[in-house]
Tab-separated table of C-alpha atoms and ligand atoms in Angstrom:
chain	number	residue	atom	x	y	z
O	1	UNK	CA	73.365	103.422	102.506
O	2	UNK	CA	76.626	103.629	100.646
O	3	UNK	CA	78.331	101.157	98.368
O	4	UNK	CA	81.457	99.635	99.834
O	5	UNK	CA	84.050	97.431	98.211
O	6	UNK	CA	86.078	94.700	99.757
O	7	UNK	CA	88.625	92.373	98.211
O	8	UNK	CA	89.311	88.840	99.396
O	9	UNK	CA	92.536	87.133	98.424
O	10	UNK	CA	92.957	83.363	98.320
O	11	UNK	CA	95.449	80.794	97.037
O	12	UNK	CA	94.418	79.010	93.846
O	13	UNK	CA	95.466	75.436	93.115
O	14	UNK	CA	94.951	74.919	89.379
O	15	UNK	CA	95.604	71.497	87.853
O	16	UNK	CA	98.037	71.026	84.955
O	17	UNK	CA	95.598	71.800	82.147
O	18	UNK	CA	94.233	74.814	84.019
O	19	UNK	CA	97.797	76.077	84.532
O	20	UNK	CA	98.308	75.896	80.772
O	21	UNK	CA	95.161	77.914	80.066
O	22	UNK	CA	96.032	80.463	82.777
O	23	UNK	CA	99.475	80.881	81.296
O	24	UNK	CA	97.918	81.357	77.821
O	25	UNK	CA	95.545	83.963	79.238
O	26	UNK	CA	98.376	85.925	80.882
O	27	UNK	CA	100.197	85.826	77.540
O	28	UNK	CA	97.172	86.850	75.444
O	29	UNK	CA	96.353	89.760	77.762
O	30	UNK	CA	99.905	91.039	77.433
O	31	UNK	CA	99.799	90.401	73.660
O	32	UNK	CA	96.642	92.463	72.986
O	33	UNK	CA	97.797	95.189	75.397
O	34	UNK	CA	101.024	95.566	73.429
O	35	UNK	CA	99.202	95.381	70.067
O	36	UNK	CA	96.743	98.109	71.058
O	37	UNK	CA	99.550	100.227	72.482
O	38	UNK	CA	101.581	99.940	69.269
O	39	UNK	CA	98.546	100.991	67.261
O	40	UNK	CA	97.844	103.980	69.461
O	41	UNK	CA	101.451	105.063	69.179
O	42	UNK	CA	101.217	104.819	65.379
O	43	UNK	CA	97.971	106.841	65.309
O	44	UNK	CA	99.579	109.462	67.506
O	45	UNK	CA	102.598	109.806	65.208
O	46	UNK	CA	100.347	110.095	62.154
O	47	UNK	CA	97.960	112.750	63.482
O	48	UNK	CA	99.902	114.553	66.180
O	49	UNK	CA	100.078	117.707	64.041
O	50	UNK	CA	96.276	117.802	63.825
O	51	UNK	CA	94.671	117.600	67.261
O	52	UNK	CA	91.147	117.503	65.819
O	53	UNK	CA	91.910	114.537	63.583
O	54	UNK	CA	93.643	112.836	66.480
O	55	UNK	CA	90.555	113.193	68.639
O	56	UNK	CA	88.353	111.622	65.974
O	57	UNK	CA	90.445	108.442	65.620
O	58	UNK	CA	88.915	105.201	66.844
O	59	UNK	CA	91.005	103.301	69.312
O	60	UNK	CA	91.589	99.609	68.686
O	61	UNK	CA	89.676	96.910	70.574
O	62	UNK	CA	90.740	93.300	71.233
O	63	UNK	CA	88.067	92.035	68.784
O	64	UNK	CA	90.084	93.532	65.935
O	65	UNK	CA	92.909	90.999	66.386
O	66	UNK	CA	90.885	87.826	66.730
O	67	UNK	CA	90.761	87.164	62.973
O	68	UNK	CA	94.481	87.478	62.473
O	69	UNK	CA	95.378	85.756	65.762
O	70	UNK	CA	92.758	83.036	66.352
O	71	UNK	CA	94.495	81.826	69.539
O	72	UNK	CA	92.960	84.865	71.236
O	73	UNK	CA	89.567	83.154	70.982
O	74	UNK	CA	90.752	80.384	73.300
O	75	UNK	CA	90.954	82.649	76.335
O	76	UNK	CA	88.462	84.619	78.428
O	77	UNK	CA	87.196	87.563	76.317
O	78	UNK	CA	86.580	89.616	79.466
O	79	UNK	CA	90.267	89.364	80.357
O	80	UNK	CA	91.112	90.912	76.980
O	81	UNK	CA	88.464	93.610	77.437
O	82	UNK	CA	90.092	94.511	80.747
O	83	UNK	CA	93.458	94.858	78.996
O	84	UNK	CA	91.799	97.540	76.847
O	85	UNK	CA	90.380	99.289	79.916
O	86	UNK	CA	93.791	99.166	81.624
O	87	UNK	CA	95.475	100.707	78.606
O	88	UNK	CA	92.839	103.441	78.529
O	89	UNK	CA	93.461	104.128	82.236
O	90	UNK	CA	97.210	104.197	81.674
O	91	UNK	CA	96.698	106.845	78.970
O	92	UNK	CA	94.315	108.884	81.112
O	93	UNK	CA	96.841	108.864	83.973
O	94	UNK	CA	99.550	109.909	81.551
O	95	UNK	CA	97.485	112.759	80.024
O	96	UNK	CA	96.565	114.031	83.472
O	97	UNK	CA	100.187	114.010	84.586
O	98	UNK	CA	99.844	111.242	87.139
O	99	UNK	CA	101.976	108.642	85.394
O	100	UNK	CA	104.653	108.146	82.757
O	101	UNK	CA	103.718	107.314	79.161
O	102	UNK	CA	102.372	103.727	78.820
O	103	UNK	CA	105.092	101.210	78.045
O	104	UNK	CA	105.105	97.774	76.441
O	105	UNK	CA	104.746	94.888	78.853
O	106	UNK	CA	107.512	92.331	78.798
O	107	UNK	CA	107.345	88.666	79.745
O	108	UNK	CA	108.983	89.629	83.027
O	109	UNK	CA	106.005	91.809	83.901
O	110	UNK	CA	103.606	90.633	86.575
O	111	UNK	CA	101.544	87.664	85.365
O	112	UNK	CA	97.913	88.514	85.959
O	113	UNK	CA	94.537	89.111	84.407
O	114	UNK	CA	91.175	90.395	85.538
O	115	UNK	CA	87.768	89.031	84.633
O	116	UNK	CA	84.284	90.250	85.557
O	117	UNK	CA	81.105	88.786	86.918
O	118	UNK	CA	78.568	88.670	84.086
O	119	UNK	CA	75.367	86.597	84.369
O	120	UNK	CA	76.721	84.272	87.052
O	121	UNK	CA	79.838	83.233	85.125
O	122	UNK	CA	81.840	83.227	88.371
O	123	UNK	CA	80.743	80.876	91.134
O	124	UNK	CA	82.223	79.789	94.437
O	125	UNK	CA	81.197	76.261	95.365
O	126	UNK	CA	82.582	73.333	97.337
O	127	UNK	CA	86.135	74.630	97.666
O	128	UNK	CA	86.291	75.519	93.979
O	129	UNK	CA	85.763	78.633	91.916
O	130	UNK	CA	84.225	78.555	88.479
O	131	UNK	CA	85.871	81.057	86.165
O	132	UNK	CA	85.124	81.850	82.502
O	133	UNK	CA	86.673	79.246	80.129
O	134	UNK	CA	87.980	77.193	83.064
O	135	UNK	CA	86.560	74.123	84.765
O	136	UNK	CA	86.178	74.724	88.540
O	137	UNK	CA	89.572	75.600	90.017
O	138	UNK	CA	90.516	74.472	93.513
O	139	UNK	CA	90.636	77.416	95.921
O	140	UNK	CA	91.992	77.576	99.475
O	141	UNK	CA	89.244	79.720	100.919
O	142	UNK	CA	90.286	80.431	104.509
O	143	UNK	CA	87.338	82.746	105.141
O	144	UNK	CA	83.754	83.028	104.003
O	145	UNK	CA	82.530	85.873	101.839
O	146	UNK	CA	79.295	87.133	103.467
O	147	UNK	CA	76.171	86.238	101.490
O	148	UNK	CA	75.200	89.882	100.865
O	149	UNK	CA	78.589	90.673	99.297
O	150	UNK	CA	78.266	90.569	95.510
O	151	UNK	CA	81.253	89.463	93.437
O	152	UNK	CA	82.202	92.156	90.900
O	153	UNK	CA	85.484	90.935	89.439
O	154	UNK	CA	88.396	88.585	89.991
O	155	UNK	CA	92.088	89.089	89.399
O	156	UNK	CA	94.121	85.948	88.942
O	157	UNK	CA	97.876	86.215	89.369
O	158	UNK	CA	100.980	84.046	89.446
O	159	UNK	CA	103.962	84.999	91.585
O	160	UNK	CA	107.585	84.597	90.571
O	161	UNK	CA	107.906	81.546	92.777
O	162	UNK	CA	105.027	79.930	90.881
O	163	UNK	CA	102.122	80.361	93.316
O	164	UNK	CA	98.656	81.276	92.080
O	165	UNK	CA	96.361	83.737	93.824
O	166	UNK	CA	92.904	85.121	93.207
O	167	UNK	CA	91.705	88.467	94.478
O	168	UNK	CA	87.917	88.581	94.530
O	169	UNK	CA	86.492	92.085	94.516
O	170	UNK	CA	83.060	92.367	96.107
O	171	UNK	CA	80.538	95.148	96.660
O	172	UNK	CA	78.074	95.518	99.501
O	173	UNK	CA	75.740	98.127	100.942
O	174	UNK	CA	76.468	99.587	104.331
O	175	UNK	CA	75.077	102.383	106.389
O	176	UNK	CA	77.913	104.503	107.751
O	177	UNK	CA	77.179	107.089	110.396
O	178	UNK	CA	79.864	109.714	111.002
O	179	UNK	CA	81.482	109.236	114.391
O	180	UNK	CA	81.664	112.109	116.810
O	181	UNK	CA	85.414	112.565	117.192
O	182	UNK	CA	86.531	112.201	120.772
O	183	UNK	CA	89.803	110.354	120.570
O	184	UNK	CA	92.440	111.407	118.058
O	185	UNK	CA	96.053	110.484	117.510
O	186	UNK	CA	98.843	112.094	115.498
O	187	UNK	CA	101.477	110.001	113.720
O	188	UNK	CA	104.902	111.180	112.707
O	189	UNK	CA	106.463	109.190	109.881
O	190	UNK	CA	109.606	107.367	111.046
O	191	UNK	CA	112.312	106.261	108.670
O	192	UNK	CA	113.330	103.324	110.834
O	193	UNK	CA	110.142	101.635	111.862
O	194	UNK	CA	106.880	103.124	110.643
O	195	UNK	CA	105.716	105.976	112.856
O	196	UNK	CA	105.889	107.568	116.296
O	197	UNK	CA	102.490	108.282	117.885
O	198	UNK	CA	101.457	111.359	119.835
O	199	UNK	CA	99.988	109.772	122.973
O	200	UNK	CA	102.970	108.056	124.549
O	201	UNK	CA	105.663	108.628	121.962
O	202	UNK	CA	105.690	104.949	121.067
O	203	UNK	CA	107.347	103.838	117.872
O	204	UNK	CA	105.717	101.228	115.638
O	205	UNK	CA	108.668	98.959	114.966
O	206	UNK	CA	108.591	96.177	112.447
O	207	UNK	CA	108.629	92.792	114.167
O	208	UNK	CA	111.937	91.038	114.749
O	209	UNK	CA	111.080	88.067	112.510
O	210	UNK	CA	110.448	90.472	109.624
O	211	UNK	CA	113.816	92.147	110.035
O	212	UNK	CA	115.433	88.707	110.219
O	213	UNK	CA	113.717	87.697	106.959
O	214	UNK	CA	115.046	90.870	105.331
O	215	UNK	CA	118.601	89.995	106.383
O	216	UNK	CA	118.149	86.496	105.045
O	217	UNK	CA	116.805	87.850	101.759
O	218	UNK	CA	119.814	90.162	101.356
O	219	UNK	CA	122.150	87.213	101.953
O	220	UNK	CA	120.387	84.986	99.403
O	221	UNK	CA	120.361	87.809	96.844
O	222	UNK	CA	124.129	88.143	97.264
O	223	UNK	CA	124.536	84.425	96.588
O	224	UNK	CA	122.321	84.732	93.490
O	225	UNK	CA	124.490	87.538	92.106
O	226	UNK	CA	127.506	85.175	92.135
O	227	UNK	CA	125.755	82.371	90.250
O	228	UNK	CA	126.000	82.024	86.477
O	229	UNK	CA	122.794	83.399	84.997
O	230	UNK	CA	120.642	80.698	83.410
O	231	UNK	CA	122.498	77.789	85.060
O	232	UNK	CA	120.514	75.248	87.077
O	233	UNK	CA	122.124	76.441	90.343
O	234	UNK	CA	121.152	80.006	89.412
O	235	UNK	CA	117.557	78.931	88.719
O	236	UNK	CA	117.366	77.132	92.061
O	237	UNK	CA	118.665	80.217	93.852
O	238	UNK	CA	116.350	82.523	91.882
O	239	UNK	CA	113.385	80.508	93.124
O	240	UNK	CA	114.662	80.724	96.706
O	241	UNK	CA	115.002	84.525	96.414
O	242	UNK	CA	111.531	84.843	94.854
O	243	UNK	CA	109.995	82.812	97.700
O	244	UNK	CA	111.743	84.953	100.304
O	245	UNK	CA	110.659	88.153	98.557
O	246	UNK	CA	107.056	86.992	98.640
O	247	UNK	CA	107.389	85.965	102.273
O	248	UNK	CA	108.793	89.329	103.395
O	249	UNK	CA	106.199	91.215	101.346
O	250	UNK	CA	103.447	89.235	103.093
O	251	UNK	CA	104.953	89.725	106.534
O	252	UNK	CA	105.154	93.451	105.913
O	253	UNK	CA	101.590	93.641	104.626
O	254	UNK	CA	100.290	91.702	107.634
O	255	UNK	CA	102.109	94.056	109.980
O	256	UNK	CA	100.639	97.109	108.207
O	257	UNK	CA	97.153	95.582	108.407
O	258	UNK	CA	97.642	94.850	112.093
O	259	UNK	CA	98.844	98.361	112.965
O	260	UNK	CA	96.158	100.128	110.914
O	261	UNK	CA	93.462	97.926	112.477
O	262	UNK	CA	94.725	98.708	115.967
O	263	UNK	CA	94.689	102.469	115.326
O	264	UNK	CA	91.290	102.473	113.617
O	265	UNK	CA	89.758	100.578	116.542
O	266	UNK	CA	91.328	102.746	119.250
O	267	UNK	CA	90.821	106.203	117.729
O	268	UNK	CA	88.072	108.189	115.986
O	269	UNK	CA	90.545	110.199	113.909
O	270	UNK	CA	94.137	109.643	112.868
O	271	UNK	CA	96.177	112.639	111.783
O	272	UNK	CA	99.191	112.342	109.492
O	273	UNK	CA	101.309	114.550	107.286
O	274	UNK	CA	100.532	114.439	103.571
O	275	UNK	CA	103.984	113.235	102.540
O	276	UNK	CA	105.192	112.802	99.005
O	277	UNK	CA	107.354	109.736	99.505
O	278	UNK	CA	108.864	109.675	96.042
O	279	UNK	CA	109.899	113.305	96.218
O	280	UNK	CA	111.190	112.800	99.719
O	281	UNK	CA	113.446	109.864	98.915
O	282	UNK	CA	114.873	111.739	95.937
O	283	UNK	CA	115.378	115.001	97.786
O	284	UNK	CA	116.992	113.455	100.827
O	285	UNK	CA	118.872	110.724	98.928
O	286	UNK	CA	117.426	108.078	101.182
O	287	UNK	CA	116.833	105.995	98.111
O	288	UNK	CA	115.011	102.740	98.477
O	289	UNK	CA	114.483	102.703	102.236
O	290	UNK	CA	111.705	105.297	102.166
O	291	UNK	CA	109.830	103.468	99.411
O	292	UNK	CA	110.208	100.170	101.166
O	293	UNK	CA	109.063	101.555	104.463
O	294	UNK	CA	105.475	100.869	103.436
O	295	UNK	CA	104.054	104.224	104.491
O	296	UNK	CA	101.913	104.556	101.354
O	297	UNK	CA	100.350	101.114	101.800
O	298	UNK	CA	99.890	101.746	105.512
O	299	UNK	CA	98.000	105.021	104.987
O	300	UNK	CA	95.747	103.400	102.361
O	301	UNK	CA	94.834	100.622	104.813
O	302	UNK	CA	94.320	103.155	107.569
O	303	UNK	CA	92.039	105.324	105.429
O	304	UNK	CA	89.581	102.604	104.434
O	305	UNK	CA	89.570	100.993	107.858
O	306	UNK	CA	88.648	104.323	109.451
O	307	UNK	CA	86.120	105.331	106.801
O	308	UNK	CA	84.277	102.020	107.060
O	309	UNK	CA	83.471	102.981	110.638
O	310	UNK	CA	82.547	106.612	109.896
O	311	UNK	CA	85.914	107.754	111.270
O	312	UNK	CA	88.493	109.992	109.650
O	313	UNK	CA	92.023	110.065	108.347
O	314	UNK	CA	93.150	113.701	108.399
O	315	UNK	CA	96.093	114.758	106.262
O	316	UNK	CA	97.838	117.994	107.119
O	317	UNK	CA	99.941	120.061	104.739
O	318	UNK	CA	103.431	118.676	104.226
O	319	UNK	CA	104.896	122.171	104.750
O	320	UNK	CA	103.498	122.386	108.253
O	321	UNK	CA	106.529	122.933	110.589
O	322	UNK	CA	105.894	119.829	112.710
O	323	UNK	CA	109.564	119.270	113.504
O	324	UNK	CA	110.541	122.855	114.221
O	325	UNK	CA	107.711	123.751	116.548
O	326	UNK	CA	107.677	123.280	120.313
O	327	UNK	CA	104.539	121.322	121.149
O	328	UNK	CA	104.272	123.004	124.545
O	329	UNK	CA	104.762	126.741	123.867
O	330	UNK	CA	104.503	126.949	120.076
O	331	UNK	CA	107.914	128.595	119.537
O	332	UNK	CA	109.792	127.524	116.425
O	333	UNK	CA	113.470	126.859	115.863
O	334	UNK	CA	115.564	125.177	113.162
O	335	UNK	CA	116.262	121.469	113.601
O	336	UNK	CA	118.960	119.534	111.740
O	337	UNK	CA	118.373	115.924	110.715
O	338	UNK	CA	120.869	114.644	113.281
O	339	UNK	CA	119.173	116.286	116.285
O	340	UNK	CA	117.166	113.504	117.871
O	341	UNK	CA	115.917	115.515	120.852
O	342	UNK	CA	113.825	118.666	120.815
O	343	UNK	CA	114.927	121.176	123.436
O	344	UNK	CA	113.037	124.427	123.793
O	345	UNK	CA	113.921	127.648	125.613
O	346	UNK	CA	110.710	127.153	127.601
O	347	UNK	CA	112.265	124.095	129.240
O	348	UNK	CA	110.432	121.491	127.184
O	349	UNK	CA	112.541	118.460	126.246
O	350	UNK	CA	111.213	115.539	124.182
O	351	UNK	CA	112.150	113.011	121.551
O	352	UNK	CA	112.162	114.767	118.177
O	353	UNK	CA	109.519	112.498	116.582
O	354	UNK	CA	107.299	112.496	119.661
O	355	UNK	CA	107.265	116.311	119.640
O	356	UNK	CA	106.388	116.244	115.897
O	357	UNK	CA	103.592	113.737	116.437
O	358	UNK	CA	101.993	115.982	119.088
O	359	UNK	CA	102.206	118.977	116.725
O	360	UNK	CA	100.639	116.935	113.939
O	361	UNK	CA	97.802	115.899	116.229
O	362	UNK	CA	97.145	119.484	117.380
O	363	UNK	CA	97.157	120.798	113.815
O	364	UNK	CA	94.727	118.053	112.790
O	365	UNK	CA	92.412	118.869	115.677
O	366	UNK	CA	92.336	122.507	114.496
O	367	UNK	CA	91.410	121.384	110.983
O	368	UNK	CA	88.684	119.128	112.357
O	369	UNK	CA	87.292	121.958	114.475
O	370	UNK	CA	87.151	124.234	111.423
O	371	UNK	CA	85.582	121.641	109.155
H	401	ZN	ZN1	108.653	125.656	124.133
C-alpha cells in the first residue's frame, strides 16, 4: 500500500462577514511573511561574514509578532504557521539553486492561505465547510470526496474577478501494481497545439472555443490599455479581463486534463522529451507562447495519472536527436526549423513532428527494456 494524494477544488460562497475575515486572513498571512522575510534579510546582513554565527541564528516565527500586532490573533493561527513554512521552502529552493531569492509579497500577489486539519477542525457537512475561525462556509461541492480519503489541508483563494475557491488536499492508501508495458506512445512537443503522437501522427490541437476565448481576451486587453487607469470604466474593463483570463485558464486546464486522461487510459507508458521550457523560450526567442502552451502542466497531469495506475511516464534526454534522425533507417541529417517534412535518402518521407514522435517512442522503449 502506498500513500496517495488527491486535491479537490470547489467554489466557496462566503457571506459578507466571512468575506471580511477571509480578506483579513489573506492580509495577515502576507504581513507575517513580509515581516519574517525582512528579519531574515537583516540577520543575513549582520552575520554574513561569519557563516557559523549565521547558522546558529533563530529564525522568526509568527508568534513573535502577536504582541506588537494583536490583529494577528483574530485570524487562523495555522494560516500564519503555513506562511512560515512557505518562507522556509522559498529559502531552501533559493539555496539549492531552484528559485530566485525570496521577495516581498505585494497586495497584488495572489490572495490565498493554507490551513491544516488538526483534531477535526475542518468538516464538510450539508453543503458547508467548517474552517478554523469561520462559521460554516457555503461550498459548491460538485463531487463527493470518498469516505476513506482523509483531509490533510485546505487552501482558500480569491481570484482577481472576486471568486472564492477552496482546494482540499486529501490522502488515501492505495495498492498500485506495476503494469506490464505493452502499449506505449511517444509525444513530440508542438509549439502550435500541444503535441504530435507517434501512432498516427495526430496533433493534439486546442479546441476552437478556447482559441476563440483567447482572441476575445486579447481584444478586451487592448480596450483596457486605452482606458484611464483607476477610472470607473477602467475598473469595469479590468473585471471583464480578469473574468476572461480565469475562463481561458480553466478551459486550458480542462483540455490538459482531458488529453492526459485519454493517454493514460489508452497506453501503459508515455514517452516524452525532458524539455526545459524556460530555457527553450529564451534560446529560441519564442517568448511567451512556449510558456503558455501548457506543456509543463500537461506533463505533471500525465505523470500522476499514469503512476496512479502503475504505469509510466518516461522522459528521454533533451539532447537526443529526435528531429534529425530518420525513424525508419536511423540515419541522421541536419534539419532547419522551417523544414516541416522529413525526407530521408532511404526514401522515407513524413511530417517532421511525426518522425520525431516515433524516434522518441523508440528511444523510450530502449530505456524501458534496459531498466
Ligand atoms: Zn532513412
